[in-house]
Amino acid sequence: MSATGPHRLRKSQQVSTNVGVVIVDDDNAIVVFNDMAEHMSGHARDDVMGRHSSTVLPMEIQTPLSQSGEKATQPLRGGLHTLSITRRDGTCFNAELEVSSLQMQGRRLHVITLRDVSPAEGHVLGDGICATIVHETDRGILVLDGQSRIMHANPAFGTLCGYSEDEVAGNDFSILFSGHGRDIRTLQQFRQQVGEGNSFEIDIQARRRDGTNIWLRAAATPVHDDHGALEQTIIILSDVSRDRDLRYLQQDVVEALASGLSLREVMDFICRRIERIVPDVQALVMMTEDGQVMHPIGRASLPKAVVAQYDGARIGPAAGSCGTAIHRHEEVIVPDIATSPLWAGLADVPLDHGLRACWARPIILRDGQVAGAFTLFSPTPGHPSTWCRRVVGACVHLCMLAIVQEHARQSIDRLAHYDGLTGLPNRAWLRHYCTQARQHSLARVIMVLNLDRFQKINEAMGHAAGDTLLMEVARRLRHALLPDDILTRTDGDEFVIVTETAPQQAAVQAERLLRILDAPLMIEQVELRPSASISISISDGTDPSDEMKTVMKHAYSALSQAKEAGRNCYRFFSPEMNRAAEDRITLAAALRRAIREDRLSLVYQPQVMTGSRHLHGVEALARWIDPELGFISPGRFIPLAEETGQIEILGEWSLRTACRQMTSWMMHGIDIPIVSVNLSAIHFRDRNLPDTIARIMHETGMPPERLTIELTESTMIDNFEQTVEIVTAIRELGCGVSMDDFGTGFSSLSNLASLPVSEVKIDQSFMKGFEEPAGKVYSVVRAIVRIGQSLGMTVVAEGVETQAQYQLLRAMQCDVIQGYLFSRPLSPTDLAQWCITATPRNAQAVTCMNVPPAPRQAKAAQA
């Protein structure tokens, strides 16, 4: 190896580099200044040798003196810098500087490399110094022969990749590659550019000796002999894994912004991602609307007590790191919270949670306004690292973009959905609300209020007087309603009220509104007593077909009756509800009897892995065929079970039946990896749910790793903290937990990230319009897949029915697919046959046996 080692590098190898090299000693005096450094800076070597490094290098890489005035132990800032350098003639150019240290003959030297695109001529480094640099630098260096076989590897390469020189010597350069599918393309690019003979850079996904992957940037310089034949290739390797982490963070946040996630969801996502790529920090994003107080808008693992201390805190010159940064419009670094005057009276809470240092940077919008601050806490006293500063700089910019987008979205939303005169929601807003309201079975009272003789007031007194009257009516109605009631102005003199007031109280409320409106007011010295006609329509919310659109139609019908009755009164719309009520009573009794007599059954829909098409698992779905009523859809009897208090028994029955079926499959050699069971939000109100699941698994012999519990987004709305506690306990049992119907409810990305779920299911409604790659639905699905996988979750797409949908999901690397494209829900026997037909690995499986009925005593106890 010595004949081809760094001591024997040819002259042609030395002059082919386009890297300027400056070496300084521990007193910052320049001891080496190569030709390329002369060419880049315009300074002659003889003029700078022995002088201070600041003669040619920017001050940004100089380590400042200590507070005592003594020289710092590290004269230059180590690491990679991209800075502007001023030439001797006063012009500037951008350069990439990398600072590393080495020991040579008992003295410490600091090597600064300057990268530029200009060709280099000449070199002044002697063989001894060159060899020392190769061996002592912290960048990996490889020397390849003409066939791209490794001839030499320096010690830094071993540190970087874990291989010794002897282990890689004689091997092709591709030994470093990770084995990923992109390796062939990367290797082809490498060979092509080496053949072209010019210096180049290429990123390589490499695999370390310990099996971990690492991204390397290879700066390659081909070296040719006097006849132009490739003799050697010199490669300098740098670890750019962090750079790629930062790039992926930026890409994912931009993707989240484009997908329409809320501002809080985006901020929570940024906080969680920065905690993943920057060790030992906890992130917080604060916002201020008035510059006086601040409120949290994003967090990840930061304790709630610390966040609560900031919520509503005042901004000022000594308001912790965050409030002070907003006040000063500049970053504030507190290396030790315990001793900082900025934290006087505020330090106890973070210190109690083991947080010692805090760094905040203001989020400054394009118009110069400070919208908030990005804050990092650390349990270790000290200043942020160079890497940390790079990541935070990118995150602050992303936060600024998210806030600007939110402001624009709010402005557009206000123009499109709010009345310019009264500030109330308009008809477009109400239409959107009615569309969303159909998804939730809540009783609602709709009131349509129409001002009497408003047109005559407009004609007699002018539109300005009419506008004054409308604003006063809006003010009176707003103060008369409850906080949760909805008040909209849908037409010139028409207001619509949506309330969840009990139907028997609707008349009382209508009478009260009429009295409030009747109070006199003066407009242009004329006393007016407004009056109105009010209609009332009621939805009991028990029937999915009972849509808000129908209720609104009923309300307008009743409004006509109120006007015909002489105005200044209210009228109800009373549709025939007796038969519907009787049907509900009959259905509830039949469901209770079906549960007691074990007349329900479970079917199982296969879930298929996208890439291999192997069976991932099955979802258990309840079915009910009544002897008298026939088939009753789950969309009818599941909500009915929740309303009548039977859902807990139904859920426990489903769980026990699915577990017993799984153990039967296992006993008969049917390879079903996982069975998923849906539980209602009501189940998660019971803190004993994990104990119930554990007991059923013990009774049935169910392995916990084969059971996944599915919960819907609405489960999190009622009591998020308790849900987290229960889900955590279920996960500790060894079971999986899946977030079902994601994207249709009110959950935020922070809730998804905070729950220890192992799987997220994209609701089947997203398959409508999904086949348009340029459409919004496609972008949202892709964002969910990317975000779910970035949080370590399996992503399942429901409702897949076409080959086109499958191909798009496969292209975006969605993990699992469920839908009619592969199979409808099957009985246990049919599923066993499906496994034999559709899954080659189960070809030897015997027919699956149905689960035997539970003992009558157990069913009686459940009932």
mmCIF file of C-alpha atoms in Angstrom, residues 100-420:
data_model
loop_
_atom_site.group_PDB
_atom_site.id
_atom_site.type_symbol
_atom_site.label_atom_id
_atom_site.label_comp_id
_atom_site.label_asym_id
_atom_site.label_seq_id
_atom_site.Cartn_x
_atom_site.Cartn_y
_atom_site.Cartn_z
ATOM 1 C CA SER A 100 -10.870 20.939 10.786
ATOM 2 C CA SER A 101 -7.972 20.429 13.189
ATOM 3 C CA LEU A 102 -4.987 18.100 13.277
ATOM 4 C CA GLN A 103 -1.884 17.435 15.384
ATOM 5 C CA MET A 104 1.500 17.410 13.656
ATOM 6 C CA GLN A 105 4.866 17.147 15.383
ATOM 7 C CA GLY A 106 3.485 18.238 18.729
ATOM 8 C CA ARG A 107 1.656 21.332 17.455
ATOM 9 C CA ARG A 108 -1.991 21.799 16.578
ATOM 10 C CA LEU A 109 -2.835 23.118 13.109
ATOM 11 C CA HIS A 110 -6.173 24.156 11.671
ATOM 12 C CA VAL A 111 -6.953 23.359 8.038
ATOM 13 C CA ILE A 112 -9.384 25.603 6.171
ATOM 14 C CA THR A 113 -10.525 24.419 2.736
ATOM 15 C CA LEU A 114 -12.183 26.879 0.336
ATOM 16 C CA ARG A 115 -14.290 25.435 -2.470
ATOM 17 C CA ASP A 116 -14.839 27.387 -5.695
ATOM 18 C CA VAL A 117 -15.721 26.527 -9.305
ATOM 19 C CA SER A 118 -12.623 28.168 -10.789
ATOM 20 C CA PRO A 119 -9.862 25.874 -12.109
ATOM 21 C CA ALA A 120 -6.774 25.609 -9.964
ATOM 22 C CA GLU A 121 -3.125 25.703 -11.057
ATOM 23 C CA GLY A 122 -0.252 24.731 -8.884
ATOM 24 C CA HIS A 123 0.089 23.667 -5.294
ATOM 25 C CA VAL A 124 2.590 24.524 -2.603
ATOM 26 C CA LEU A 125 2.013 21.744 -0.125
ATOM 27 C CA GLY A 126 4.942 19.456 0.365
ATOM 28 C CA ASP A 127 4.528 15.692 0.418
ATOM 29 C CA GLY A 128 4.944 15.556 4.178
ATOM 30 C CA ILE A 129 2.269 18.162 4.951
ATOM 31 C CA CYS A 130 -0.005 16.692 2.283
ATOM 32 C CA ALA A 131 0.320 13.221 3.785
ATOM 33 C CA THR A 132 -0.334 14.601 7.272
ATOM 34 C CA ILE A 133 -3.466 16.390 6.093
ATOM 35 C CA VAL A 134 -4.762 13.238 4.412
ATOM 36 C CA HIS A 135 -4.216 11.208 7.573
ATOM 37 C CA GLU A 136 -5.298 13.792 10.154
ATOM 38 C CA THR A 137 -8.277 15.518 8.489
ATOM 39 C CA ASP A 138 -11.738 14.578 9.724
ATOM 40 C CA ARG A 139 -12.994 14.099 6.148
ATOM 41 C CA GLY A 140 -12.811 10.651 4.588
ATOM 42 C CA ILE A 141 -10.412 10.299 1.670
ATOM 43 C CA LEU A 142 -10.267 7.421 -0.810
ATOM 44 C CA VAL A 143 -7.834 6.859 -3.679
ATOM 45 C CA LEU A 144 -9.183 4.613 -6.477
ATOM 46 C CA ASP A 145 -7.202 3.041 -9.278
ATOM 47 C CA GLY A 146 -8.164 3.268 -12.934
ATOM 48 C CA GLN A 147 -10.745 0.493 -12.501
ATOM 49 C CA SER A 148 -12.375 2.245 -9.500
ATOM 50 C CA ARG A 149 -10.849 -0.203 -7.003
ATOM 51 C CA ILE A 150 -9.939 1.213 -3.609
ATOM 52 C CA MET A 151 -6.169 1.702 -3.259
ATOM 53 C CA HIS A 152 -6.045 3.809 -0.119
ATOM 54 C CA ALA A 153 -8.419 4.905 2.668
ATOM 55 C CA ASN A 154 -7.427 7.388 5.350
ATOM 56 C CA PRO A 155 -8.270 6.976 9.067
ATOM 57 C CA ALA A 156 -11.161 9.476 8.840
ATOM 58 C CA PHE A 157 -12.816 7.146 6.327
ATOM 59 C CA GLY A 158 -12.772 4.421 8.957
ATOM 60 C CA THR A 159 -14.410 6.756 11.466
ATOM 61 C CA LEU A 160 -17.019 7.772 8.891
ATOM 62 C CA CYS A 161 -17.958 4.338 7.544
ATOM 63 C CA GLY A 162 -16.639 1.898 10.153
ATOM 64 C CA TYR A 163 -14.315 0.025 7.758
ATOM 65 C CA SER A 164 -10.573 -0.269 8.092
ATOM 66 C CA GLU A 165 -8.309 0.249 5.083
ATOM 67 C CA ASP A 166 -7.541 -3.466 4.891
ATOM 68 C CA GLU A 167 -11.250 -4.346 4.759
ATOM 69 C CA VAL A 168 -11.959 -2.225 1.722
ATOM 70 C CA ALA A 169 -8.604 -2.347 -0.119
ATOM 71 C CA GLY A 170 -8.933 -3.883 -3.568
ATOM 72 C CA ASN A 171 -12.748 -3.715 -3.530
ATOM 73 C CA ASP A 172 -14.772 -1.763 -6.047
ATOM 74 C CA PHE A 173 -15.909 1.670 -4.893
ATOM 75 C CA SER A 174 -19.524 0.396 -4.932
ATOM 76 C CA ILE A 175 -18.824 -1.623 -1.761
ATOM 77 C CA LEU A 176 -19.920 1.492 0.099
ATOM 78 C CA PHE A 177 -23.418 1.517 -1.395
ATOM 79 C CA SER A 178 -26.408 0.688 0.799
ATOM 80 C CA GLY A 179 -28.081 -1.806 -1.498
ATOM 81 C CA HIS A 180 -30.972 0.561 -2.225
ATOM 82 C CA GLY A 181 -32.673 0.509 -5.618
ATOM 83 C CA ARG A 182 -31.132 3.853 -6.560
ATOM 84 C CA ASP A 183 -27.573 2.436 -6.298
ATOM 85 C CA ILE A 184 -27.397 1.333 -9.942
ATOM 86 C CA ARG A 185 -28.313 4.796 -11.182
ATOM 87 C CA THR A 186 -25.807 6.435 -8.797
ATOM 88 C CA LEU A 187 -23.041 4.072 -9.885
ATOM 89 C CA GLN A 188 -23.800 4.780 -13.556
ATOM 90 C CA GLN A 189 -23.588 8.517 -12.922
ATOM 91 C CA PHE A 190 -20.303 8.054 -11.066
ATOM 92 C CA ARG A 191 -18.722 6.025 -13.897
ATOM 93 C CA GLN A 192 -19.948 8.463 -16.532
ATOM 94 C CA GLN A 193 -18.562 11.551 -14.789
ATOM 95 C CA VAL A 194 -15.230 9.879 -13.995
ATOM 96 C CA GLY A 195 -14.989 9.016 -17.685
ATOM 97 C CA GLU A 196 -15.592 12.653 -18.638
ATOM 98 C CA GLY A 197 -12.483 13.555 -16.647
ATOM 99 C CA ASN A 198 -13.757 16.609 -14.742
ATOM 100 C CA SER A 199 -14.049 17.068 -10.985
ATOM 101 C CA PHE A 200 -17.593 16.513 -9.752
ATOM 102 C CA GLU A 201 -19.734 15.857 -6.671
ATOM 103 C CA ILE A 202 -22.323 13.143 -6.157
ATOM 104 C CA ASP A 203 -24.449 12.063 -3.180
ATOM 105 C CA ILE A 204 -24.305 8.395 -2.205
ATOM 106 C CA GLN A 205 -26.510 6.469 0.191
ATOM 107 C CA ALA A 206 -23.896 4.302 1.905
ATOM 108 C CA ARG A 207 -24.079 1.559 4.491
ATOM 109 C CA ARG A 208 -21.747 1.629 7.470
ATOM 110 C CA ARG A 209 -20.084 -1.510 8.690
ATOM 111 C CA ASP A 210 -22.592 -1.707 11.588
ATOM 112 C CA GLY A 211 -25.466 -1.845 9.076
ATOM 113 C CA THR A 212 -26.753 1.706 9.534
ATOM 114 C CA ASN A 213 -27.254 3.906 6.487
ATOM 115 C CA ILE A 214 -25.494 7.216 5.957
ATOM 116 C CA TRP A 215 -25.596 9.811 3.174
ATOM 117 C CA LEU A 216 -22.161 10.790 1.864
ATOM 118 C CA ARG A 217 -21.228 13.586 -0.494
ATOM 119 C CA ALA A 218 -18.340 12.403 -2.651
ATOM 120 C CA ALA A 219 -16.151 15.133 -4.190
ATOM 121 C CA ALA A 220 -14.275 13.224 -6.892
ATOM 122 C CA THR A 221 -11.208 14.350 -8.888
ATOM 123 C CA PRO A 222 -10.070 12.043 -11.734
ATOM 124 C CA VAL A 223 -6.254 11.992 -12.251
ATOM 125 C CA HIS A 224 -4.850 11.168 -15.686
ATOM 126 C CA ASP A 225 -1.347 10.214 -16.791
ATOM 127 C CA ASP A 226 0.681 12.052 -19.428
ATOM 128 C CA HIS A 227 -1.141 10.156 -22.172
ATOM 129 C CA GLY A 228 -4.610 11.076 -20.909
ATOM 130 C CA ALA A 229 -5.456 7.655 -19.468
ATOM 131 C CA LEU A 230 -7.321 7.496 -16.151
ATOM 132 C CA GLU A 231 -4.758 6.673 -13.497
ATOM 133 C CA GLN A 232 -6.447 7.366 -10.187
ATOM 134 C CA THR A 233 -9.549 8.999 -8.730
ATOM 135 C CA ILE A 234 -9.260 10.953 -5.486
ATOM 136 C CA ILE A 235 -12.493 11.115 -3.477
ATOM 137 C CA ILE A 236 -13.178 13.313 -0.454
ATOM 138 C CA LEU A 237 -16.208 12.106 1.554
ATOM 139 C CA SER A 238 -18.424 14.226 3.815
ATOM 140 C CA ASP A 239 -21.368 13.115 5.934
ATOM 141 C CA VAL A 240 -24.417 15.013 4.581
ATOM 142 C CA SER A 241 -27.071 12.968 6.392
ATOM 143 C CA ARG A 242 -27.985 16.004 8.433
ATOM 144 C CA ASP A 243 -28.285 18.151 5.334
ATOM 145 C CA ARG A 244 -30.711 15.649 3.862
ATOM 146 C CA ASP A 245 -32.657 15.485 7.148
ATOM 147 C CA LEU A 246 -33.018 19.236 6.951
ATOM 148 C CA ARG A 247 -34.039 19.061 3.307
ATOM 149 C CA TYR A 248 -36.667 16.400 4.053
ATOM 150 C CA LEU A 249 -37.952 18.502 6.949
ATOM 151 C CA GLN A 250 -38.394 21.461 4.623
ATOM 152 C CA GLN A 251 -40.053 19.323 1.945
ATOM 153 C CA ASP A 252 -42.457 17.716 4.426
ATOM 154 C CA VAL A 253 -43.459 21.052 5.942
ATOM 155 C CA VAL A 254 -44.072 22.553 2.496
ATOM 156 C CA GLU A 255 -46.130 19.439 1.707
ATOM 157 C CA ALA A 256 -48.112 19.966 4.905
ATOM 158 C CA LEU A 257 -48.699 23.613 3.987
ATOM 159 C CA ALA A 258 -49.949 22.609 0.552
ATOM 160 C CA SER A 259 -52.266 19.939 1.969
ATOM 161 C CA GLY A 260 -54.407 22.459 3.849
ATOM 162 C CA LEU A 261 -53.500 21.433 7.402
ATOM 163 C CA SER A 262 -54.302 23.990 10.078
ATOM 164 C CA LEU A 263 -51.659 26.364 11.416
ATOM 165 C CA ARG A 264 -51.515 24.526 14.745
ATOM 166 C CA GLU A 265 -51.071 21.191 13.001
ATOM 167 C CA VAL A 266 -48.212 22.547 10.905
ATOM 168 C CA MET A 267 -46.500 24.121 13.938
ATOM 169 C CA ASP A 268 -46.857 20.936 15.978
ATOM 170 C CA PHE A 269 -45.391 19.002 13.056
ATOM 171 C CA ILE A 270 -42.395 21.362 12.815
ATOM 172 C CA CYS A 271 -41.747 21.023 16.572
ATOM 173 C CA ARG A 272 -41.929 17.250 16.455
ATOM 174 C CA ARG A 273 -39.617 17.001 13.447
ATOM 175 C CA ILE A 274 -36.970 19.316 14.899
ATOM 176 C CA GLU A 275 -36.919 17.220 18.071
ATOM 177 C CA ARG A 276 -36.231 14.160 15.911
ATOM 178 C CA ILE A 277 -33.232 15.606 14.063
ATOM 179 C CA VAL A 278 -31.716 17.828 16.773
ATOM 180 C CA PRO A 279 -30.815 15.827 19.895
ATOM 181 C CA ASP A 280 -31.632 16.926 23.419
ATOM 182 C CA VAL A 281 -34.046 19.805 22.666
ATOM 183 C CA GLN A 282 -37.743 20.489 23.197
ATOM 184 C CA ALA A 283 -39.489 22.945 20.889
ATOM 185 C CA LEU A 284 -42.224 25.537 21.341
ATOM 186 C CA VAL A 285 -43.766 28.041 18.927
ATOM 187 C CA MET A 286 -45.435 31.125 20.400
ATOM 188 C CA MET A 287 -47.597 33.680 18.603
ATOM 189 C CA THR A 288 -48.765 37.181 19.429
ATOM 190 C CA GLU A 289 -51.590 39.117 17.843
ATOM 191 C CA ASP A 290 -51.175 42.456 19.595
ATOM 192 C CA GLY A 291 -47.507 42.483 20.627
ATOM 193 C CA GLN A 292 -48.587 42.530 24.279
ATOM 194 C CA VAL A 293 -49.282 38.902 25.199
ATOM 195 C CA MET A 294 -48.349 35.580 23.609
ATOM 196 C CA HIS A 295 -49.988 32.187 23.255
ATOM 197 C CA PRO A 296 -48.607 28.734 22.317
ATOM 198 C CA ILE A 297 -49.407 27.589 18.777
ATOM 199 C CA GLY A 298 -47.095 24.577 18.448
ATOM 200 C CA ARG A 299 -45.397 22.073 20.724
ATOM 201 C CA ALA A 300 -44.208 18.474 20.789
ATOM 202 C CA SER A 301 -42.773 16.892 23.956
ATOM 203 C CA LEU A 302 -42.372 20.068 26.007
ATOM 204 C CA PRO A 303 -44.170 19.557 29.364
ATOM 205 C CA LYS A 304 -47.608 21.143 29.529
ATOM 206 C CA ALA A 305 -46.726 22.999 32.705
ATOM 207 C CA VAL A 306 -43.996 24.909 30.858
ATOM 208 C CA VAL A 307 -46.353 25.666 27.974
ATOM 209 C CA ALA A 308 -49.074 26.813 30.385
ATOM 210 C CA GLN A 309 -46.635 29.255 31.981
ATOM 211 C CA TYR A 310 -46.246 30.980 28.620
ATOM 212 C CA ASP A 311 -49.940 30.960 27.673
ATOM 213 C CA GLY A 312 -51.175 34.541 28.057
ATOM 214 C CA ALA A 313 -47.811 35.759 29.398
ATOM 215 C CA ARG A 314 -46.908 39.365 28.707
ATOM 216 C CA ILE A 315 -44.149 40.362 26.312
ATOM 217 C CA GLY A 316 -41.384 42.577 27.652
ATOM 218 C CA PRO A 317 -37.670 43.202 28.226
ATOM 219 C CA ALA A 318 -37.429 40.460 30.880
ATOM 220 C CA ALA A 319 -40.083 37.926 29.882
ATOM 221 C CA GLY A 320 -37.976 34.793 29.582
ATOM 222 C CA SER A 321 -36.231 33.970 26.322
ATOM 223 C CA CYS A 322 -39.392 33.895 24.204
ATOM 224 C CA GLY A 323 -41.110 37.067 25.391
ATOM 225 C CA THR A 324 -37.822 38.976 25.367
ATOM 226 C CA ALA A 325 -37.003 37.845 21.801
ATOM 227 C CA ILE A 326 -40.383 39.125 20.587
ATOM 228 C CA HIS A 327 -39.866 42.397 22.476
ATOM 229 C CA ARG A 328 -36.323 42.952 21.154
ATOM 230 C CA HIS A 329 -36.990 41.687 17.613
ATOM 231 C CA GLU A 330 -33.779 39.639 17.902
ATOM 232 C CA GLU A 331 -32.654 36.211 19.081
ATOM 233 C CA VAL A 332 -32.128 35.666 22.798
ATOM 234 C CA ILE A 333 -29.819 32.913 24.069
ATOM 235 C CA VAL A 334 -29.910 32.016 27.764
ATOM 236 C CA PRO A 335 -27.187 29.410 28.489
ATOM 237 C CA ASP A 336 -28.398 28.934 32.081
ATOM 238 C CA ILE A 337 -31.980 29.744 33.058
ATOM 239 C CA ALA A 338 -31.142 29.512 36.765
ATOM 240 C CA THR A 339 -28.795 32.504 36.681
ATOM 241 C CA SER A 340 -30.330 34.661 33.925
ATOM 242 C CA PRO A 341 -32.017 37.946 34.926
ATOM 243 C CA LEU A 342 -34.388 37.471 31.969
ATOM 244 C CA TRP A 343 -35.892 34.508 33.835
ATOM 245 C CA ALA A 344 -36.244 36.170 37.224
ATOM 246 C CA GLY A 345 -39.494 34.913 38.752
ATOM 247 C CA LEU A 346 -40.094 32.535 35.833
ATOM 248 C CA ALA A 347 -37.334 29.925 36.204
ATOM 249 C CA ASP A 348 -38.942 27.564 38.728
ATOM 250 C CA VAL A 349 -41.253 25.704 36.315
ATOM 251 C CA PRO A 350 -38.670 24.873 33.605
ATOM 252 C CA LEU A 351 -36.018 24.042 36.210
ATOM 253 C CA ASP A 352 -38.464 21.704 37.977
ATOM 254 C CA HIS A 353 -38.800 19.839 34.666
ATOM 255 C CA GLY A 354 -35.037 19.574 34.172
ATOM 256 C CA LEU A 355 -34.736 22.357 31.565
ATOM 257 C CA ARG A 356 -31.619 24.519 31.989
ATOM 258 C CA ALA A 357 -31.026 26.428 28.746
ATOM 259 C CA CYS A 358 -33.401 28.293 26.430
ATOM 260 C CA TRP A 359 -32.914 29.875 23.019
ATOM 261 C CA ALA A 360 -35.582 31.913 21.198
ATOM 262 C CA ARG A 361 -35.627 33.453 17.734
ATOM 263 C CA PRO A 362 -38.354 35.904 16.672
ATOM 264 C CA ILE A 363 -40.573 35.012 13.736
ATOM 265 C CA ILE A 364 -40.476 38.161 11.611
ATOM 266 C CA LEU A 365 -42.946 38.542 8.754
ATOM 267 C CA ARG A 366 -42.092 40.125 5.424
ATOM 268 C CA ASP A 367 -43.509 43.478 6.510
ATOM 269 C CA GLY A 368 -41.200 43.523 9.538
ATOM 270 C CA GLN A 369 -43.912 42.627 12.059
ATOM 271 C CA VAL A 370 -42.938 40.125 14.747
ATOM 272 C CA ALA A 371 -45.610 37.417 14.779
ATOM 273 C CA GLY A 372 -44.104 35.224 17.498
ATOM 274 C CA ALA A 373 -41.017 33.262 18.422
ATOM 275 C CA PHE A 374 -39.509 29.815 17.857
ATOM 276 C CA THR A 375 -38.067 28.554 21.144
ATOM 277 C CA LEU A 376 -35.860 25.597 22.082
ATOM 278 C CA PHE A 377 -35.328 24.324 25.618
ATOM 279 C CA SER A 378 -32.446 22.034 26.581
ATOM 280 C CA PRO A 379 -31.671 20.102 29.764
ATOM 281 C CA THR A 380 -27.973 20.909 29.244
ATOM 282 C CA PRO A 381 -26.682 24.423 29.959
ATOM 283 C CA GLY A 382 -24.852 26.097 27.089
ATOM 284 C CA HIS A 383 -25.206 27.623 23.640
ATOM 285 C CA PRO A 384 -26.896 26.016 20.626
ATOM 286 C CA SER A 385 -24.674 24.027 18.296
ATOM 287 C CA THR A 386 -23.925 25.032 14.712
ATOM 288 C CA TRP A 387 -26.223 22.261 13.463
ATOM 289 C CA CYS A 388 -28.979 23.405 15.787
ATOM 290 C CA ARG A 389 -28.665 26.968 14.516
ATOM 291 C CA ARG A 390 -28.957 25.789 10.910
ATOM 292 C CA VAL A 391 -32.093 23.773 11.596
ATOM 293 C CA VAL A 392 -33.736 26.517 13.641
ATOM 294 C CA GLY A 393 -32.972 29.066 10.919
ATOM 295 C CA ALA A 394 -34.844 26.888 8.425
ATOM 296 C CA CYS A 395 -37.715 26.248 10.852
ATOM 297 C CA VAL A 396 -38.178 29.955 11.631
ATOM 298 C CA HIS A 397 -38.506 30.611 7.905
ATOM 299 C CA LEU A 398 -41.045 27.777 7.573
ATOM 300 C CA CYS A 399 -43.011 29.145 10.530
ATOM 301 C CA MET A 400 -43.078 32.542 8.850
ATOM 302 C CA LEU A 401 -44.451 30.952 5.650
ATOM 303 C CA ALA A 402 -47.104 29.066 7.634
ATOM 304 C CA ILE A 403 -48.247 32.242 9.419
ATOM 305 C CA VAL A 404 -48.372 34.238 6.183
ATOM 306 C CA GLN A 405 -50.417 31.479 4.581
ATOM 307 C CA GLU A 406 -52.773 31.396 7.567
ATOM 308 C CA HIS A 407 -53.283 35.158 7.409
ATOM 309 C CA ALA A 408 -54.070 34.914 3.699
ATOM 310 C CA ARG A 409 -56.435 32.013 4.288
ATOM 311 C CA GLN A 410 -58.262 33.920 7.028
ATOM 312 C CA SER A 411 -58.623 36.987 4.812
ATOM 313 C CA ILE A 412 -59.995 34.943 1.926
ATOM 314 C CA ASP A 413 -62.285 33.004 4.235
ATOM 315 C CA ARG A 414 -63.640 36.198 5.767
ATOM 316 C CA LEU A 415 -64.365 37.709 2.381
ATOM 317 C CA ALA A 416 -66.042 34.545 1.118
ATOM 318 C CA HIS A 417 -67.914 33.401 4.213
ATOM 319 C CA TYR A 418 -68.751 36.471 6.285
ATOM 320 C CA ASP A 419 -71.133 39.349 5.824
ATOM 321 C CA GLY A 420 -69.317 42.631 5.301
#
